[in-house]
mmCIF file of C-alpha atoms in Angstrom:
data_model
loop_
_atom_site.group_PDB
_atom_site.id
_atom_site.type_symbol
_atom_site.label_atom_id
_atom_site.label_comp_id
_atom_site.label_asym_id
_atom_site.label_seq_id
_atom_site.Cartn_x
_atom_site.Cartn_y
_atom_site.Cartn_z
ATOM 1 C CA MET A 1 -4.463 -1.713 2.947
ATOM 2 C CA GLU A 2 -3.858 2.035 3.226
ATOM 3 C CA ASP A 3 -3.502 2.320 -0.552
ATOM 4 C CA CYS A 4 -6.804 0.493 -0.967
ATOM 5 C CA ASP A 5 -8.529 2.860 1.476
ATOM 6 C CA GLU A 6 -7.067 5.861 -0.344
ATOM 7 C CA GLU A 7 -8.328 4.559 -3.681
ATOM 8 C CA ARG A 8 -11.805 4.019 -2.208
ATOM 9 C CA LEU A 9 -11.788 7.525 -0.754
ATOM 10 C CA THR A 10 -10.759 9.031 -4.091
ATOM 11 C CA ALA A 11 -13.440 7.044 -5.928
ATOM 12 C CA PHE A 12 -16.049 8.140 -3.388
ATOM 13 C CA ILE A 13 -15.109 11.818 -3.679
ATOM 14 C CA GLU A 14 -14.998 11.721 -7.471
ATOM 15 C CA SER A 15 -18.415 10.060 -7.555
ATOM 16 C CA MET A 16 -19.715 13.429 -6.340
ATOM 17 C CA LYS A 17 -18.170 15.265 -9.287
ATOM 18 C CA VAL A 18 -19.393 18.605 -10.562
ATOM 19 C CA ARG A 19 -22.595 18.395 -12.556
ATOM 20 C CA GLN A 20 -21.577 18.980 -16.174
ATOM 21 C CA THR A 21 -23.437 20.711 -18.974
ATOM 22 C CA PRO A 22 -24.025 18.366 -21.948
ATOM 23 C CA PHE A 23 -21.468 20.292 -24.015
ATOM 24 C CA LEU A 24 -18.731 20.037 -21.383
ATOM 25 C CA ALA A 25 -19.531 16.383 -20.692
ATOM 26 C CA GLN A 26 -19.134 15.547 -24.385
ATOM 27 C CA LEU A 27 -15.925 17.558 -24.681
ATOM 28 C CA GLU A 28 -14.506 15.822 -21.604
ATOM 29 C CA LYS A 29 -15.384 12.413 -23.063
ATOM 30 C CA GLU A 30 -13.736 13.232 -26.393
ATOM 31 C CA ALA A 31 -10.574 14.588 -24.778
ATOM 32 C CA LEU A 32 -10.163 11.581 -22.513
ATOM 33 C CA GLY A 33 -10.786 9.259 -25.459
ATOM 34 C CA GLU A 34 -7.992 10.964 -27.382
ATOM 35 C CA GLY A 35 -5.571 10.911 -24.460
ATOM 36 C CA VAL A 36 -5.613 14.678 -23.999
ATOM 37 C CA PRO A 37 -4.949 15.551 -20.332
ATOM 38 C CA ILE A 38 -7.750 17.592 -18.777
ATOM 39 C CA ILE A 39 -8.552 18.694 -15.238
ATOM 40 C CA ARG A 40 -9.664 15.885 -12.938
ATOM 41 C CA PRO A 41 -13.071 15.833 -11.206
ATOM 42 C CA GLN A 42 -11.688 17.003 -7.835
ATOM 43 C CA THR A 43 -9.894 19.887 -9.530
ATOM 44 C CA GLN A 44 -13.078 20.816 -11.376
ATOM 45 C CA ALA A 45 -14.897 21.055 -8.053
ATOM 46 C CA LEU A 46 -12.089 23.148 -6.544
ATOM 47 C CA ILE A 47 -12.133 25.574 -9.478
ATOM 48 C CA GLN A 48 -15.902 25.906 -9.349
ATOM 49 C CA PHE A 49 -15.682 26.636 -5.613
ATOM 50 C CA LEU A 50 -12.936 29.239 -6.050
ATOM 51 C CA LEU A 51 -14.812 30.991 -8.851
ATOM 52 C CA ALA A 52 -17.896 31.213 -6.640
ATOM 53 C CA VAL A 53 -15.932 32.558 -3.660
ATOM 54 C CA LYS A 54 -13.485 34.853 -5.453
ATOM 55 C CA LYS A 55 -15.821 36.032 -8.264
ATOM 56 C CA PRO A 56 -12.914 37.032 -10.505
ATOM 57 C CA GLY A 57 -13.472 39.546 -13.278
ATOM 58 C CA ARG A 58 -10.288 38.645 -15.170
ATOM 59 C CA ILE A 59 -8.966 35.090 -15.466
ATOM 60 C CA LEU A 60 -5.731 33.818 -17.015
ATOM 61 C CA GLU A 61 -5.018 30.206 -17.876
ATOM 62 C CA VAL A 62 -1.526 29.029 -18.795
ATOM 63 C CA GLY A 63 -2.038 25.887 -20.866
ATOM 64 C CA ALA A 64 -5.302 25.649 -22.808
ATOM 65 C CA ALA A 65 -4.867 22.211 -24.433
ATOM 66 C CA VAL A 66 -8.148 21.693 -26.361
ATOM 67 C CA GLY A 67 -10.032 24.318 -24.370
ATOM 68 C CA TYR A 68 -11.899 22.172 -21.863
ATOM 69 C CA SER A 69 -10.742 23.890 -18.659
ATOM 70 C CA SER A 70 -11.122 27.414 -20.051
ATOM 71 C CA LEU A 71 -14.675 26.621 -21.185
ATOM 72 C CA PHE A 72 -15.344 25.055 -17.783
ATOM 73 C CA MET A 73 -14.282 28.324 -16.178
ATOM 74 C CA GLN A 74 -16.322 30.309 -18.704
ATOM 75 C CA GLU A 75 -19.381 28.290 -17.704
ATOM 76 C CA TYR A 76 -18.984 28.837 -13.968
ATOM 77 C CA ALA A 77 -17.279 32.245 -13.764
ATOM 78 C CA PRO A 78 -19.338 35.320 -12.811
ATOM 79 C CA GLU A 79 -21.287 36.943 -15.626
ATOM 80 C CA GLY A 80 -19.055 39.335 -17.541
ATOM 81 C CA ALA A 81 -15.791 37.661 -16.519
ATOM 82 C CA ARG A 82 -13.118 37.700 -19.214
ATOM 83 C CA ILE A 83 -10.834 34.720 -19.730
ATOM 84 C CA THR A 84 -7.465 34.732 -21.488
ATOM 85 C CA THR A 85 -5.695 31.459 -22.159
ATOM 86 C CA ILE A 86 -2.316 30.535 -23.659
ATOM 87 C CA GLU A 87 -1.456 27.458 -25.706
ATOM 88 C CA LYS A 88 1.860 26.675 -27.404
ATOM 89 C CA ASP A 89 0.876 23.533 -29.341
ATOM 90 C CA ALA A 90 -0.604 24.624 -32.685
ATOM 91 C CA PRO A 91 -2.912 21.609 -33.299
ATOM 92 C CA ARG A 92 -4.334 21.854 -29.783
ATOM 93 C CA ALA A 93 -4.777 25.613 -30.133
ATOM 94 C CA ALA A 94 -6.716 25.052 -33.371
ATOM 95 C CA ARG A 95 -8.870 22.440 -31.659
ATOM 96 C CA ALA A 96 -9.516 24.812 -28.755
ATOM 97 C CA ARG A 97 -10.728 27.505 -31.168
ATOM 98 C CA GLU A 98 -13.092 24.999 -32.765
ATOM 99 C CA ASN A 99 -14.467 24.083 -29.350
ATOM 100 C CA TYR A 100 -14.880 27.744 -28.393
ATOM 101 C CA GLU A 101 -16.867 28.407 -31.565
ATOM 102 C CA ALA A 102 -19.055 25.342 -31.009
ATOM 103 C CA TYR A 103 -19.674 26.492 -27.425
ATOM 104 C CA ARG A 104 -20.554 29.992 -28.619
ATOM 105 C CA LYS A 105 -22.994 28.763 -31.261
ATOM 106 C CA GLY A 106 -24.662 26.383 -28.834
ATOM 107 C CA LYS A 107 -25.122 29.122 -26.244
ATOM 108 C CA GLU A 108 -26.326 31.728 -28.728
ATOM 109 C CA SER A 109 -28.943 29.357 -30.088
ATOM 110 C CA THR A 110 -30.684 29.526 -26.693
ATOM 111 C CA ALA A 111 -29.701 33.080 -25.704
ATOM 112 C CA ALA A 112 -32.342 34.979 -27.700
ATOM 113 C CA GLY A 113 -29.753 36.527 -29.982
ATOM 114 C CA GLN A 114 -27.483 37.801 -27.201
ATOM 115 C CA ALA A 115 -23.730 37.671 -27.811
ATOM 116 C CA VAL A 116 -21.908 34.951 -25.861
ATOM 117 C CA SER A 117 -18.348 35.422 -24.616
ATOM 118 C CA VAL A 118 -15.682 32.763 -25.083
ATOM 119 C CA PRO A 119 -12.062 32.698 -23.893
ATOM 120 C CA GLU A 120 -9.445 34.727 -25.750
ATOM 121 C CA LEU A 121 -6.741 32.346 -26.977
ATOM 122 C CA LEU A 122 -3.153 33.559 -27.300
ATOM 123 C CA GLU A 123 -1.173 31.051 -29.331
ATOM 124 C CA GLY A 124 2.525 30.775 -28.613
ATOM 125 C CA ASP A 125 5.112 30.160 -25.914
ATOM 126 C CA ALA A 126 3.927 31.389 -22.514
ATOM 127 C CA ALA A 127 7.523 32.380 -21.712
ATOM 128 C CA GLU A 128 7.248 34.986 -24.491
ATOM 129 C CA ILE A 129 3.586 35.945 -24.043
ATOM 130 C CA LEU A 130 3.426 36.388 -20.259
ATOM 131 C CA PRO A 131 5.937 39.296 -20.152
ATOM 132 C CA SER A 132 3.817 41.199 -22.692
ATOM 133 C CA LEU A 133 0.669 41.201 -20.531
ATOM 134 C CA PRO A 134 -0.143 44.176 -18.246
ATOM 135 C CA ASP A 135 0.773 44.230 -14.545
ATOM 136 C CA GLU A 136 -1.708 42.877 -11.961
ATOM 137 C CA ALA A 137 -4.280 42.285 -14.673
ATOM 138 C CA PHE A 138 -5.796 39.051 -13.363
ATOM 139 C CA ASP A 139 -7.807 38.108 -10.275
ATOM 140 C CA PHE A 140 -7.444 34.357 -10.861
ATOM 141 C CA ILE A 141 -4.643 32.498 -12.651
ATOM 142 C CA PHE A 142 -4.787 28.778 -13.439
ATOM 143 C CA MET A 143 -1.375 27.233 -14.108
ATOM 144 C CA ASP A 144 -1.737 24.027 -16.116
ATOM 145 C CA ALA A 145 1.071 24.036 -18.684
ATOM 146 C CA ALA A 146 4.270 21.996 -18.989
ATOM 147 C CA LYS A 147 5.135 21.116 -15.389
ATOM 148 C CA GLY A 148 8.860 21.700 -15.798
ATOM 149 C CA GLN A 149 8.153 25.304 -16.841
ATOM 150 C CA TYR A 150 6.135 26.359 -13.790
ATOM 151 C CA ILE A 151 9.230 27.633 -11.989
ATOM 152 C CA HIS A 152 10.235 29.703 -15.034
ATOM 153 C CA PHE A 153 6.743 31.207 -15.434
ATOM 154 C CA LEU A 154 6.413 32.154 -11.757
ATOM 155 C CA PRO A 155 8.022 35.649 -11.815
ATOM 156 C CA ALA A 156 5.775 36.799 -14.679
ATOM 157 C CA VAL A 157 2.705 35.148 -13.166
ATOM 158 C CA LYS A 158 3.308 36.898 -9.831
ATOM 159 C CA ARG A 159 3.537 40.230 -11.652
ATOM 160 C CA LEU A 160 0.253 39.555 -13.470
ATOM 161 C CA LEU A 161 -1.635 38.473 -10.343
ATOM 162 C CA ALA A 162 -3.615 41.263 -8.693
ATOM 163 C CA CYS A 163 -3.205 41.849 -4.966
ATOM 164 C CA GLY A 164 -5.602 39.447 -3.287
ATOM 165 C CA GLY A 165 -5.709 37.363 -6.462
ATOM 166 C CA VAL A 166 -5.536 33.570 -6.470
ATOM 167 C CA LEU A 167 -3.001 31.410 -8.304
ATOM 168 C CA LEU A 168 -4.017 27.758 -8.676
ATOM 169 C CA SER A 169 -1.230 25.437 -9.849
ATOM 170 C CA ASP A 170 -2.389 22.013 -11.028
ATOM 171 C CA ASN A 171 -0.702 18.578 -11.180
ATOM 172 C CA ILE A 172 2.010 19.490 -8.696
ATOM 173 C CA LEU A 173 2.383 15.922 -7.389
ATOM 174 C CA ARG A 174 2.677 14.266 -10.813
ATOM 175 C CA ASP A 175 0.904 11.086 -9.666
ATOM 176 C CA GLY A 176 2.997 11.015 -6.506
ATOM 177 C CA GLU A 177 6.337 11.202 -8.315
ATOM 178 C CA VAL A 178 7.279 14.496 -6.626
ATOM 179 C CA LEU A 179 7.151 12.741 -3.249
ATOM 180 C CA GLU A 180 9.890 10.309 -4.291
ATOM 181 C CA SER A 181 13.643 10.716 -4.105
ATOM 182 C CA LYS A 182 15.084 11.905 -7.427
ATOM 183 C CA PHE A 183 16.892 8.553 -7.618
ATOM 184 C CA ALA A 184 13.545 6.736 -7.634
ATOM 185 C CA VAL A 185 12.417 8.764 -10.661
ATOM 186 C CA THR A 186 13.310 7.749 -14.211
ATOM 187 C CA ARG A 187 16.244 9.726 -15.564
ATOM 188 C CA ARG A 188 14.140 11.470 -18.216
ATOM 189 C CA ASN A 189 11.781 12.811 -15.517
ATOM 190 C CA ARG A 190 14.410 14.021 -13.055
ATOM 191 C CA THR A 191 14.537 17.560 -14.448
ATOM 192 C CA ILE A 192 10.763 17.954 -14.056
ATOM 193 C CA HIS A 193 10.969 16.407 -10.562
ATOM 194 C CA LYS A 194 13.698 18.903 -9.573
ATOM 195 C CA ARG A 195 11.902 21.916 -11.043
ATOM 196 C CA MET A 196 8.568 21.056 -9.441
ATOM 197 C CA ARG A 197 10.243 20.720 -6.051
ATOM 198 C CA GLU A 198 11.857 24.118 -6.663
ATOM 199 C CA TYR A 199 8.492 25.564 -7.664
ATOM 200 C CA LEU A 200 6.746 24.359 -4.521
ATOM 201 C CA ASP A 201 9.619 25.648 -2.407
ATOM 202 C CA ALA A 202 9.389 29.047 -4.123
ATOM 203 C CA LEU A 203 5.614 29.242 -3.609
ATOM 204 C CA THR A 204 5.686 28.318 0.060
ATOM 205 C CA LYS A 205 8.636 30.582 0.955
ATOM 206 C CA ASP A 206 7.638 33.655 -1.047
ATOM 207 C CA PRO A 207 6.763 36.502 1.365
ATOM 208 C CA GLU A 208 4.254 37.919 -1.139
ATOM 209 C CA LEU A 209 2.291 34.663 -1.352
ATOM 210 C CA ILE A 210 0.216 32.682 1.115
ATOM 211 C CA THR A 211 0.196 29.117 -0.185
ATOM 212 C CA VAL A 212 -1.528 25.889 0.757
ATOM 213 C CA VAL A 213 -0.634 22.579 -0.916
ATOM 214 C CA LEU A 214 -3.578 20.238 -1.446
ATOM 215 C CA GLY A 215 -3.854 16.589 -2.397
ATOM 216 C CA THR A 216 -6.799 17.416 -4.659
ATOM 217 C CA GLY A 217 -6.743 15.529 -7.966
ATOM 218 C CA ASP A 218 -3.087 15.141 -8.897
ATOM 219 C CA GLY A 219 -2.143 17.756 -6.333
ATOM 220 C CA ALA A 220 -2.793 21.478 -6.414
ATOM 221 C CA ALA A 221 -1.128 24.499 -4.847
ATOM 222 C CA MET A 222 -3.406 27.439 -4.060
ATOM 223 C CA SER A 223 -1.634 30.760 -3.526
ATOM 224 C CA VAL A 224 -2.987 34.187 -2.619
ATOM 225 C CA LYS A 225 -0.958 37.284 -3.466
ATOM 226 C CA ASN A 226 -0.502 39.308 -0.329
ATOM 227 C CA THR A 227 1.746 42.351 -0.694
ATOM 228 C CA ALA A 228 1.359 43.315 2.969
ATOM 229 C CA PRO A 229 3.667 40.902 4.874
ATOM 230 C CA GLY A 230 2.360 39.875 8.251
ATOM 231 C CA SER A 231 -1.342 40.158 7.386
ATOM 232 C CA ALA A 232 -3.459 37.095 6.752
ATOM 233 C CA GLY A 233 -6.466 36.094 4.739
ATOM 234 C CA LEU A 234 -7.819 37.147 1.352
#
């Protein structure tokens, strides 16, 4: 009965999803049709809310896939915000570039000749790219890459996050799998299970981060970098 109520609650919340532009709605439909994982409706709403509250000037995404989430952020970020995104998979990176160009052309056709910004895509392994980026360069970081790598990316991501900046880590519950004992998880998923538990433990115990774990979508952890221990708030 409780599971049924939870499903009804989720369906009710997601029925109030963020109003999409036609371009984003079509891109979402295509990605879902091709089995490409993209941010869920509740996560979309959370990101839109955070962008409105935080008003970040520099945004980093770790895990572009086909570019849906970075274009979503481009659409709802403050005017002039710059977005950098990283994608390791070459075919997905190529698809993301195609989607960025289509977005740009569509916007410019109605922008009276004004140039339209799109995300900057860095193709390659985030483990190699993140260390090359400048310190405290980003006000908002969206972590949405391979889940087993979150714990390995964390030191570099912390260095890149500006003081007062927000780190949003997506899919931390892995459809509830993280809640289970490791013995209830298939053997091939136990490493990811272990690393995600380690990641959440690191986030919540780090003295430089204030973290809240949310059940939004497939689970999200929202962390604020706070280099003054003992103080609270943004």
